[in-house]
Amino acid sequence: MRVSVALFTADLRVHDNPVLDGALREAESVVPLFVIDSGIRDADFVVPNRAAFLADCLADLDAALRARGGRLVVRRGEVVQETCRVAARVGAGAVHV
């Protein structure tokens, strides 16, 4: 079975998302991924209300994915390293960014 990872970054919507659409076209199984890296976690603009907004957006994205039979995988760390770890764990043949 072909597996792909769809890495969500700034575009956290399911409808008309080119990253997700590309992954779904190529693979039988797609792992949606969002990585909270130090650029997000340690940025000067991350105040409690913005962190809560991001958490709400990720929860909404996960709910939309669950309604379609998937679920959002969220990791903390360096984006490339965490994406490679998830891709290796699920046996992904491609990562869509």
mmCIF file of C-alpha atoms in Angstrom:
data_model
loop_
_atom_site.group_PDB
_atom_site.id
_atom_site.type_symbol
_atom_site.label_atom_id
_atom_site.label_comp_id
_atom_site.label_asym_id
_atom_site.label_seq_id
_atom_site.Cartn_x
_atom_site.Cartn_y
_atom_site.Cartn_z
ATOM 1 C CA MET A 1 0.000 0.000 0.000
ATOM 2 C CA ARG A 2 1.345 3.449 -0.931
ATOM 3 C CA VAL A 3 1.591 5.822 2.029
ATOM 4 C CA SER A 4 2.300 9.558 1.935
ATOM 5 C CA VAL A 5 2.787 12.198 4.600
ATOM 6 C CA ALA A 6 0.997 15.536 4.122
ATOM 7 C CA LEU A 7 2.918 18.186 6.081
ATOM 8 C CA PHE A 8 0.667 21.030 7.153
ATOM 9 C CA THR A 9 2.401 24.355 7.736
ATOM 10 C CA ALA A 10 0.569 27.673 7.329
ATOM 11 C CA ASP A 11 -2.479 26.357 5.443
ATOM 12 C CA LEU A 12 -4.512 24.492 8.054
ATOM 13 C CA ARG A 13 -7.612 23.828 5.993
ATOM 14 C CA VAL A 14 -8.807 20.584 4.465
ATOM 15 C CA HIS A 15 -10.936 21.987 1.649
ATOM 16 C CA ASP A 16 -8.912 22.871 -1.454
ATOM 17 C CA ASN A 17 -5.534 22.265 0.221
ATOM 18 C CA PRO A 18 -2.902 21.549 -2.470
ATOM 19 C CA VAL A 19 -0.633 19.586 -0.109
ATOM 20 C CA LEU A 20 -3.415 17.296 1.069
ATOM 21 C CA ASP A 21 -4.905 17.007 -2.424
ATOM 22 C CA GLY A 22 -1.532 15.954 -3.864
ATOM 23 C CA ALA A 23 -0.980 13.358 -1.164
ATOM 24 C CA LEU A 24 -4.474 11.933 -1.621
ATOM 25 C CA ARG A 25 -3.986 11.647 -5.390
ATOM 26 C CA GLU A 26 -0.731 9.704 -5.038
ATOM 27 C CA ALA A 27 -1.282 7.438 -2.053
ATOM 28 C CA GLU A 28 -3.784 4.956 -0.723
ATOM 29 C CA SER A 29 -3.113 6.137 2.831
ATOM 30 C CA VAL A 30 -2.180 9.662 3.954
ATOM 31 C CA VAL A 31 -0.729 10.709 7.307
ATOM 32 C CA PRO A 32 -1.532 14.392 7.990
ATOM 33 C CA LEU A 33 1.274 15.956 10.056
ATOM 34 C CA PHE A 34 1.905 19.260 11.825
ATOM 35 C CA VAL A 35 5.210 19.940 13.577
ATOM 36 C CA ILE A 36 5.489 22.538 16.326
ATOM 37 C CA ASP A 37 9.080 23.652 15.926
ATOM 38 C CA SER A 38 11.182 26.168 17.843
ATOM 39 C CA GLY A 39 10.266 28.887 15.339
ATOM 40 C CA ILE A 40 6.665 28.586 16.452
ATOM 41 C CA ARG A 41 7.269 27.711 20.076
ATOM 42 C CA ASP A 42 9.910 30.351 20.858
ATOM 43 C CA ALA A 43 8.779 33.256 18.655
ATOM 44 C CA ASP A 44 8.338 36.647 20.305
ATOM 45 C CA PHE A 45 4.783 36.901 18.993
ATOM 46 C CA VAL A 46 3.654 33.690 20.718
ATOM 47 C CA VAL A 47 1.606 34.972 23.606
ATOM 48 C CA PRO A 48 -1.047 32.917 25.377
ATOM 49 C CA ASN A 49 -3.914 34.019 23.124
ATOM 50 C CA ARG A 50 -1.959 33.218 19.935
ATOM 51 C CA ALA A 51 -0.901 29.849 21.309
ATOM 52 C CA ALA A 52 -4.548 29.143 22.154
ATOM 53 C CA PHE A 53 -5.562 30.209 18.634
ATOM 54 C CA LEU A 54 -3.062 27.765 17.104
ATOM 55 C CA ALA A 55 -4.302 24.998 19.414
ATOM 56 C CA ASP A 56 -7.890 25.725 18.348
ATOM 57 C CA CYS A 57 -6.922 25.713 14.658
ATOM 58 C CA LEU A 58 -5.152 22.369 15.062
ATOM 59 C CA ALA A 59 -8.174 20.947 16.894
ATOM 60 C CA ASP A 60 -10.448 22.131 14.064
ATOM 61 C CA LEU A 61 -8.124 20.595 11.479
ATOM 62 C CA ASP A 62 -8.076 17.309 13.385
ATOM 63 C CA ALA A 63 -11.885 17.318 13.590
ATOM 64 C CA ALA A 64 -12.162 17.919 9.837
ATOM 65 C CA LEU A 65 -9.717 15.095 9.148
ATOM 66 C CA ARG A 66 -11.523 12.732 11.550
ATOM 67 C CA ALA A 67 -14.802 13.468 9.749
ATOM 68 C CA ARG A 68 -13.059 12.122 6.638
ATOM 69 C CA GLY A 69 -11.603 9.055 8.351
ATOM 70 C CA GLY A 70 -8.168 10.420 9.256
ATOM 71 C CA ARG A 71 -6.505 12.165 12.158
ATOM 72 C CA LEU A 72 -3.860 14.821 12.604
ATOM 73 C CA VAL A 73 -0.465 13.755 13.927
ATOM 74 C CA VAL A 74 1.195 16.557 15.915
ATOM 75 C CA ARG A 75 4.873 16.424 16.837
ATOM 76 C CA ARG A 76 7.238 18.833 18.578
ATOM 77 C CA GLY A 77 10.782 19.344 17.358
ATOM 78 C CA GLU A 78 12.697 20.231 14.229
ATOM 79 C CA VAL A 79 10.423 20.035 11.175
ATOM 80 C CA VAL A 80 12.673 18.020 8.850
ATOM 81 C CA GLN A 81 13.773 15.593 11.560
ATOM 82 C CA GLU A 82 10.253 14.968 12.869
ATOM 83 C CA THR A 83 8.821 14.639 9.368
ATOM 84 C CA CYS A 84 11.485 12.059 8.492
ATOM 85 C CA ARG A 85 10.739 10.148 11.704
ATOM 86 C CA VAL A 86 7.015 9.997 10.978
ATOM 87 C CA ALA A 87 7.618 9.073 7.330
ATOM 88 C CA ALA A 88 9.964 6.253 8.348
ATOM 89 C CA ARG A 89 7.571 5.006 11.030
ATOM 90 C CA VAL A 90 4.639 4.728 8.607
ATOM 91 C CA GLY A 91 6.708 3.570 5.620
ATOM 92 C CA ALA A 92 5.836 6.632 3.540
ATOM 93 C CA GLY A 93 7.067 6.733 -0.017
ATOM 94 C CA ALA A 94 6.528 10.494 -0.291
ATOM 95 C CA VAL A 95 6.194 13.629 1.794
ATOM 96 C CA HIS A 96 4.021 16.431 0.443
ATOM 97 C CA VAL A 97 4.903 19.951 1.591
#
